[in-house]
Short mmCIF file of C-alpha atoms and ligand atoms in Angstrom, two decimals:
data_model
loop_
_atom_site.label_atom_id
_atom_site.label_comp_id
_atom_site.label_asym_id
_atom_site.label_seq_id
_atom_site.Cartn_x
_atom_site.Cartn_y
_atom_site.Cartn_z
CA LEU L 1 -1.48 -34.91 -43.95
CA GLU L 2 -3.99 -33.28 -41.60
CA ALA L 3 -6.88 -35.29 -42.96
CA ARG L 4 -4.98 -38.57 -42.51
CA ILE L 5 -3.88 -37.84 -38.95
CA ALA L 6 -7.34 -36.55 -38.00
CA LYS L 7 -8.85 -39.77 -39.34
CA ASP L 8 -6.38 -41.86 -37.30
CA ILE L 9 -7.27 -39.87 -34.17
CA GLU L 10 -10.99 -40.48 -34.69
CA ALA L 11 -10.35 -44.17 -35.24
CA ALA L 12 -8.15 -44.65 -32.16
CA SER L 13 -10.07 -47.09 -29.96
CA ASP L 14 -7.93 -46.87 -26.82
CA LEU L 15 -5.65 -44.44 -25.00
CA LYS L 16 -2.47 -46.29 -25.94
CA THR L 17 -3.16 -46.10 -29.70
CA LEU L 18 -4.08 -42.43 -29.34
CA ASP L 19 -0.80 -41.66 -27.61
CA ASP L 20 1.17 -43.48 -30.33
CA ILE L 21 -0.54 -41.26 -32.92
CA ARG L 22 0.37 -38.15 -30.93
CA VAL L 23 4.03 -39.19 -30.75
CA SER L 24 4.25 -40.00 -34.47
CA ALA L 25 2.72 -36.62 -35.38
CA LEU L 26 3.81 -34.15 -32.72
CA GLY L 27 6.65 -35.95 -30.92
CA LYS L 28 10.30 -34.88 -31.37
CA LYS L 29 10.64 -36.92 -34.54
CA GLY L 30 6.97 -36.68 -35.49
CA GLU L 31 5.81 -35.77 -38.99
CA VAL L 32 4.58 -32.28 -38.05
CA SER L 33 7.69 -31.56 -35.95
CA LEU L 34 9.95 -32.49 -38.85
CA LYS L 35 8.06 -30.07 -41.09
CA MET L 36 8.44 -27.30 -38.46
CA ARG L 37 12.17 -27.94 -38.52
CA GLU L 38 12.22 -27.35 -42.31
CA LEU L 39 10.96 -23.77 -41.73
CA GLY L 40 14.56 -22.74 -41.04
CA LYS L 41 15.60 -23.59 -44.57
CA MET L 42 12.73 -21.65 -46.17
CA SER L 43 12.75 -18.17 -47.63
CA PRO L 44 11.22 -15.49 -45.40
CA GLU L 45 8.15 -15.27 -47.68
CA GLU L 46 7.58 -19.00 -47.60
CA ARG L 47 8.15 -19.06 -43.86
CA GLN L 48 5.54 -16.35 -43.35
CA VAL L 49 2.93 -18.58 -44.94
CA MET L 50 4.06 -21.98 -43.68
CA GLY L 51 4.84 -20.94 -40.07
CA PRO L 52 1.29 -19.96 -39.04
CA ALA L 53 -0.10 -22.84 -41.12
CA LEU L 54 2.00 -25.44 -39.29
CA ASN L 55 1.28 -23.88 -35.87
CA GLY L 56 -2.41 -23.93 -36.68
CA LEU L 57 -2.16 -27.57 -37.70
CA LYS L 58 -0.36 -28.40 -34.48
CA ASP L 59 -3.05 -26.70 -32.36
CA ARG L 60 -5.88 -28.40 -34.24
CA LEU L 61 -4.26 -31.82 -33.85
CA ASN L 62 -3.68 -31.23 -30.11
CA THR L 63 -7.32 -30.21 -29.69
CA ALA L 64 -8.52 -33.27 -31.62
CA ILE L 65 -6.32 -35.59 -29.54
CA GLU L 66 -7.60 -34.09 -26.25
CA ALA L 67 -11.19 -34.42 -27.41
CA ARG L 68 -10.68 -38.04 -28.41
CA LYS L 69 -8.98 -38.75 -25.10
CA THR L 70 -11.91 -37.36 -23.12
CA ALA L 71 -14.34 -39.36 -25.25
CA LEU L 72 -12.39 -42.58 -24.67
CA GLU L 73 -12.23 -41.96 -20.90
CA ASP L 74 -15.97 -41.24 -20.73
CA ALA L 75 -16.69 -44.43 -22.63
CA ALA L 76 -14.51 -46.43 -20.25
CA LEU L 77 -16.34 -44.94 -17.27
CA ASP L 78 -19.75 -45.67 -18.81
CA ALA L 79 -18.70 -49.26 -19.45
CA ALA L 80 -17.52 -49.66 -15.87
CA LEU L 81 -20.72 -48.16 -14.49
CA ALA L 82 -22.78 -50.50 -16.62
CA THR L 83 -20.97 -53.68 -15.61
CA GLU L 84 -19.99 -52.87 -12.02
CA ARG L 85 -23.41 -51.75 -10.94
CA VAL L 86 -24.43 -52.96 -7.44
CA ASP L 87 -27.07 -55.63 -7.70
CA ILE L 88 -29.34 -54.78 -4.79
CA SER L 89 -31.47 -57.86 -5.39
CA MET L 90 -28.56 -60.13 -4.45
CA PRO L 91 -28.92 -61.81 -1.02
CA ALA L 92 -26.46 -60.35 1.50
CA ALA L 93 -23.61 -62.53 2.74
CA ARG L 94 -24.45 -63.94 6.19
CA GLU L 95 -22.43 -62.34 8.94
CA ALA L 96 -20.94 -64.89 11.31
CA LYS L 97 -21.87 -63.88 14.85
CA GLY L 98 -19.89 -65.36 17.73
CA SER L 99 -21.26 -66.15 21.19
CA LEU L 100 -19.76 -66.73 24.60
CA HIS L 101 -18.48 -70.22 25.42
CA PRO L 102 -20.99 -72.10 27.63
CA VAL L 103 -18.60 -71.91 30.58
CA ALA L 104 -18.14 -68.14 30.23
CA GLN L 105 -21.88 -67.75 29.79
CA VAL L 106 -22.64 -69.68 33.01
CA MET L 107 -19.91 -67.76 34.89
CA GLU L 108 -21.63 -64.52 33.96
CA GLU L 109 -25.07 -65.83 34.93
CA LEU L 110 -23.72 -66.93 38.33
CA ALA L 111 -22.19 -63.51 38.97
CA VAL L 112 -25.53 -61.84 38.16
CA ILE L 113 -27.60 -64.22 40.33
CA PHE L 114 -25.30 -63.80 43.34
CA ALA L 115 -24.98 -60.05 42.83
CA ASP L 116 -28.78 -59.92 43.27
CA MET L 117 -28.29 -61.67 46.62
CA GLY L 118 -25.68 -59.12 47.67
CA PHE L 119 -22.45 -60.99 46.90
CA ALA L 120 -19.37 -59.12 45.63
CA VAL L 121 -16.76 -60.78 43.38
CA ALA L 122 -13.30 -61.65 44.79
CA GLU L 123 -10.28 -63.19 43.08
CA GLY L 124 -7.14 -65.14 43.90
CA PRO L 125 -4.15 -66.55 41.97
CA ASP L 126 -4.17 -69.87 40.05
CA VAL L 127 -0.69 -70.70 41.40
CA GLU L 128 -1.31 -70.88 45.11
CA ASP L 129 0.86 -71.60 48.13
CA ASP L 130 0.41 -74.48 50.55
CA PHE L 131 -0.81 -72.20 53.32
CA HIS L 132 -3.83 -70.79 51.42
CA ASN L 133 -4.72 -73.96 49.50
CA PHE L 134 -4.36 -76.44 52.40
CA THR L 135 -2.99 -75.42 55.80
CA ALA L 136 -5.23 -72.44 56.59
CA LEU L 137 -8.18 -74.52 55.35
CA ASN L 138 -7.55 -77.04 58.13
CA PHE L 139 -6.13 -79.83 55.93
CA PRO L 140 -4.11 -82.20 58.15
CA PRO L 141 -0.47 -82.69 57.00
CA ASP L 142 -1.18 -86.20 55.69
CA HIS L 143 -4.46 -85.41 53.88
CA PRO L 144 -4.75 -87.31 50.54
CA ALA L 145 -5.32 -84.03 48.59
CA ARG L 146 -1.75 -83.13 49.45
CA ASP L 147 -0.62 -86.17 47.47
CA THR L 148 0.84 -85.67 43.99
CA HIS L 149 -1.75 -88.17 42.82
CA ASP L 150 -4.49 -85.51 43.14
CA THR L 151 -2.63 -82.22 43.06
CA PHE L 152 -0.28 -80.55 40.56
CA PHE L 153 2.78 -79.36 42.46
CA MET L 154 5.16 -76.79 41.00
CA LYS L 155 8.94 -77.34 41.02
CA ALA L 156 10.49 -75.97 44.20
CA GLY L 157 14.03 -75.12 45.24
CA GLU L 158 15.96 -76.94 48.00
CA GLY L 159 14.08 -76.71 51.31
CA GLU L 160 11.16 -74.71 49.81
CA THR L 161 7.55 -75.81 50.11
CA PRO L 162 6.33 -76.33 46.55
CA LYS L 163 3.56 -74.11 45.21
CA VAL L 164 0.49 -75.80 43.78
CA LEU L 165 -2.03 -75.16 41.03
CA ARG L 166 -5.00 -74.44 43.29
CA THR L 167 -7.18 -77.52 43.64
CA HIS L 168 -10.26 -75.46 44.50
CA THR L 169 -11.33 -71.82 44.86
CA SER L 170 -11.50 -72.15 48.66
CA PRO L 171 -8.11 -70.40 49.19
CA VAL L 172 -9.94 -67.20 48.17
CA GLN L 173 -11.97 -67.63 51.41
CA ILE L 174 -8.69 -67.31 53.32
CA ARG L 175 -7.46 -64.35 51.26
CA THR L 176 -10.76 -62.53 51.79
CA MET L 177 -11.02 -63.18 55.53
CA MET L 178 -7.42 -62.06 56.02
CA SER L 179 -7.78 -58.84 54.05
CA GLU L 180 -11.32 -57.61 54.76
CA LYS L 181 -13.41 -57.02 57.85
CA PRO L 182 -16.67 -58.99 58.29
CA PRO L 183 -19.52 -58.96 57.48
CA LEU L 184 -18.39 -60.68 54.26
CA ARG L 185 -20.43 -61.86 51.33
CA ILE L 186 -18.33 -62.81 48.31
CA ILE L 187 -18.19 -65.19 45.40
CA ALA L 188 -14.87 -66.16 43.79
CA PRO L 189 -15.04 -67.54 40.26
CA GLY L 190 -11.99 -69.14 38.66
CA ARG L 191 -10.03 -72.06 37.24
CA VAL L 192 -8.97 -74.98 39.41
CA TYR L 193 -6.75 -77.98 38.70
CA ARG L 194 -6.69 -81.68 39.62
CA CYS L 195 -5.08 -84.81 38.15
CA ASP L 196 -8.29 -86.31 36.74
CA TRP L 197 -9.68 -87.26 33.32
CA ASP L 198 -12.98 -88.98 32.50
CA GLN L 199 -16.49 -88.14 31.32
CA THR L 200 -17.20 -85.80 34.22
CA HIS L 201 -13.63 -84.81 35.24
CA THR L 202 -11.02 -82.72 33.42
CA PRO L 203 -7.59 -81.67 34.81
CA MET L 204 -8.64 -78.02 34.63
CA PHE L 205 -12.18 -76.98 35.43
CA HIS L 206 -14.10 -74.04 36.85
CA GLN L 207 -15.54 -73.31 40.26
CA VAL L 208 -17.40 -70.48 41.89
CA GLU L 209 -16.71 -70.23 45.59
CA GLY L 210 -19.12 -68.52 47.95
CA LEU L 211 -18.43 -67.19 51.43
CA VAL L 212 -20.65 -65.49 53.97
CA ILE L 213 -19.21 -64.43 57.34
CA ASP L 214 -21.34 -62.60 59.87
CA LYS L 215 -22.38 -62.75 63.51
CA GLU L 216 -25.47 -64.94 63.48
CA THR L 217 -25.19 -67.00 60.33
CA HIS L 218 -26.50 -70.57 60.47
CA MET L 219 -27.16 -73.65 58.34
CA GLY L 220 -30.68 -72.42 57.46
CA HIS L 221 -29.14 -69.44 55.67
CA LEU L 222 -26.89 -71.80 53.73
CA LYS L 223 -29.76 -74.02 52.57
CA GLY L 224 -32.03 -71.09 51.73
CA CYS L 225 -29.32 -69.36 49.75
CA LEU L 226 -28.49 -72.44 47.65
CA ILE L 227 -32.11 -73.46 47.03
CA ASP L 228 -32.86 -69.91 45.84
CA PHE L 229 -29.79 -70.12 43.66
CA ILE L 230 -30.91 -73.36 41.96
CA ALA L 231 -34.33 -71.87 41.18
CA ALA L 232 -32.73 -68.74 39.71
CA PHE L 233 -30.16 -70.68 37.69
CA PHE L 234 -32.55 -73.20 36.13
CA GLU L 235 -35.31 -70.55 35.95
CA THR L 236 -37.87 -72.82 37.66
CA ASP L 237 -38.81 -74.03 41.15
CA ALA L 238 -39.25 -77.52 39.73
CA VAL L 239 -35.60 -78.63 39.79
CA GLU L 240 -35.24 -80.85 42.82
CA ALA L 241 -32.06 -80.61 44.88
CA ARG L 242 -30.90 -82.66 47.85
CA PHE L 243 -28.25 -82.14 50.52
CA ARG L 244 -26.11 -85.15 51.41
CA PRO L 245 -23.86 -85.19 54.49
CA HIS L 246 -20.21 -85.07 53.50
CA HIS L 247 -16.80 -84.17 54.85
CA PHE L 248 -14.50 -81.26 54.07
CA PRO L 249 -11.67 -80.27 56.42
CA PHE L 250 -12.69 -76.59 56.23
CA THR L 251 -16.42 -76.89 56.99
CA GLU L 252 -18.38 -78.50 59.83
CA PRO L 253 -21.02 -79.69 59.28
CA SER L 254 -20.46 -80.29 55.57
CA ALA L 255 -22.73 -81.38 52.75
CA GLU L 256 -22.82 -81.92 49.04
CA MET L 257 -25.74 -80.76 46.97
CA ASP L 258 -27.07 -82.86 44.07
CA VAL L 259 -29.73 -82.08 41.50
CA ARG L 260 -32.07 -84.62 39.94
CA TYR L 261 -31.46 -85.44 36.28
CA GLU L 262 -31.83 -88.17 33.68
CA ARG L 263 -30.28 -89.17 30.38
CA VAL L 264 -32.48 -88.80 27.33
CA GLY L 265 -30.78 -90.39 24.35
CA ASP L 266 -27.30 -88.92 24.49
CA ALA L 267 -28.40 -85.72 26.23
CA VAL L 268 -28.92 -84.97 29.92
CA LYS L 269 -32.17 -83.48 31.19
CA VAL L 270 -32.39 -81.74 34.53
CA GLY L 271 -35.31 -81.93 36.98
CA SER L 272 -36.66 -85.40 36.28
CA GLY L 273 -35.45 -89.00 36.37
CA ASP L 274 -33.69 -91.10 38.99
CA LYS L 275 -30.10 -89.86 38.73
CA TRP L 276 -28.42 -87.23 40.90
CA MET L 277 -25.52 -85.06 39.81
CA GLU L 278 -23.32 -83.51 42.46
CA ILE L 279 -22.90 -79.83 41.68
CA LEU L 280 -21.40 -78.32 44.82
CA GLY L 281 -19.85 -78.82 48.22
CA CYS L 282 -20.84 -76.63 51.14
CA GLY L 283 -20.93 -76.29 54.91
CA MET L 284 -20.49 -74.05 57.93
CA VAL L 285 -16.98 -72.56 57.98
CA HIS L 286 -14.86 -74.56 60.44
CA PRO L 287 -13.80 -72.62 63.59
CA ASN L 288 -10.17 -73.53 62.88
CA VAL L 289 -10.39 -71.75 59.52
CA ILE L 290 -11.90 -68.63 61.06
CA ARG L 291 -9.17 -68.72 63.68
CA SER L 292 -6.36 -69.17 61.15
CA CYS L 293 -7.50 -65.95 59.49
CA GLY L 294 -7.19 -64.03 62.74
CA LEU L 295 -10.93 -63.85 63.52
CA ASP L 296 -12.66 -65.06 66.69
CA PRO L 297 -14.97 -68.05 65.94
CA ASP L 298 -17.04 -67.22 69.01
CA GLU L 299 -17.86 -63.86 67.43
CA TYR L 300 -18.08 -64.78 63.75
CA GLN L 301 -19.60 -67.74 61.93
CA GLY L 302 -20.49 -68.29 58.35
CA PHE L 303 -21.06 -70.66 55.51
CA ALA L 304 -19.20 -71.47 52.34
CA PHE L 305 -19.88 -73.35 49.14
CA GLY L 306 -17.91 -74.29 46.04
CA MET L 307 -19.77 -75.17 42.85
CA GLY L 308 -18.64 -76.83 39.64
CA VAL L 309 -19.38 -74.38 36.84
CA ASP L 310 -18.80 -76.91 34.06
CA ARG L 311 -21.21 -79.38 35.70
CA LEU L 312 -23.83 -76.63 35.91
CA ALA L 313 -23.34 -75.88 32.21
CA MET L 314 -23.72 -79.59 31.35
CA LEU L 315 -27.05 -79.70 33.17
CA LYS L 316 -28.33 -76.41 31.82
CA TYR L 317 -27.50 -77.13 28.18
CA GLY L 318 -28.00 -80.92 28.20
CA MET L 319 -24.37 -81.79 27.48
CA PRO L 320 -23.52 -85.34 28.58
CA ASP L 321 -19.69 -85.12 28.48
CA LEU L 322 -17.39 -82.61 30.14
CA ARG L 323 -14.34 -83.16 27.93
CA PRO L 324 -15.50 -81.31 24.77
CA PHE L 325 -15.73 -78.13 26.87
CA PHE L 326 -11.98 -77.93 26.57
CA GLU L 327 -11.58 -79.05 22.95
CA PRO L 328 -11.82 -76.51 20.13
CA ASP L 329 -14.64 -78.26 18.27
CA SER L 330 -16.99 -75.73 16.68
CA ARG L 331 -19.45 -78.47 15.59
CA TRP L 332 -19.95 -79.40 19.23
CA LEU L 333 -20.64 -75.76 20.14
CA ALA L 334 -23.02 -75.36 17.21
CA HIS L 335 -24.88 -78.54 18.18
CA TYR L 336 -25.79 -76.96 21.52
CA GLY L 337 -26.73 -73.61 19.99
CA PHE L 338 -23.46 -71.77 20.58
CA SER L 339 -21.64 -70.26 17.62
CA PRO L 340 -17.85 -70.26 17.59
N1 LIG T 401 -13.57 -76.74 47.94
C1 LIG T 401 -14.53 -77.83 47.88
C2 LIG T 401 -14.22 -78.67 46.64
O1 LIG T 401 -13.55 -78.22 45.78
C3 LIG T 401 -15.93 -77.31 47.78
C4 LIG T 401 -16.37 -76.58 49.01
C5 LIG T 401 -16.25 -75.22 49.07
C6 LIG T 401 -16.91 -77.26 50.09
C7 LIG T 401 -16.67 -74.53 50.19
C8 LIG T 401 -17.34 -76.60 51.19
C9 LIG T 401 -17.22 -75.24 51.27
O2 LIG T 401 -14.67 -79.79 46.52
#
């Protein structure tokens, strides 16, 4: 009996088989257990011989089973180590690294450039009221920008003046002049909204407003500031800019600034060619605006500008169309060197 069971134990090739052998030998109804039960029917002399013999057998079988179990477990571990070894010669999986969206990237660059010139960052709400977006900025009551054709109006209750999605960042000029004492030097980055949709217009786009209010500020400061800005932004003095007379209700005199560019294939290239892209509006803050903020225009003057961030990104990265800026197309981003 012992020889047969011991042989089975040695031959067991997995833990399940080994356990079955243990049960059939030492389990409640196992062969050895049944023999132990027969001890009761034996004579005392017989029992004295068979008792220790059976107990010895039981111990030896238990020891053999434990030894076999350890051997099987070691073998399993060795096999796993052999097959699951790390192959250090395998090329590592590429880690996808994201980058900022071109608009966010340009926003950050603008904040850094103007911080170097001493401008702090100010903010205002996207949902603006008529006073800050239009009235305080010297818009006459019948100005076309107040038309629903150009401006998104919010629903309003009976007799209430509807709120608007701000059509420019200029209302932050008003908020700043009304809450802080001059001298002021701020930029206000943010989203603005207009009913518009073509290659260079989207219903939501980004502006950075600039405002300087002090006692002896003049047009020369305005031009110098913006020409320095263009050189810093495009990282060269070679990008030509021009000021064109224009009209805004909240500045007098007013101008728009264009930069020279050309189309090369389906890309845009800044600094050469015979095309001009308008990138910002600017001017000397109108006395009525200074007055509507509770300041004395005979004491304080200043200049303001509002630039199109998306336009600047188009020029800097050679993107010919504004619309993909607002579509989640990772191939477009990748094409211009941005990773989604
Ligand atoms: N708010 C004007 C626009 O959106 C830009 C501007 C800002 C012009 C400040 C002059 C001064 O077109």
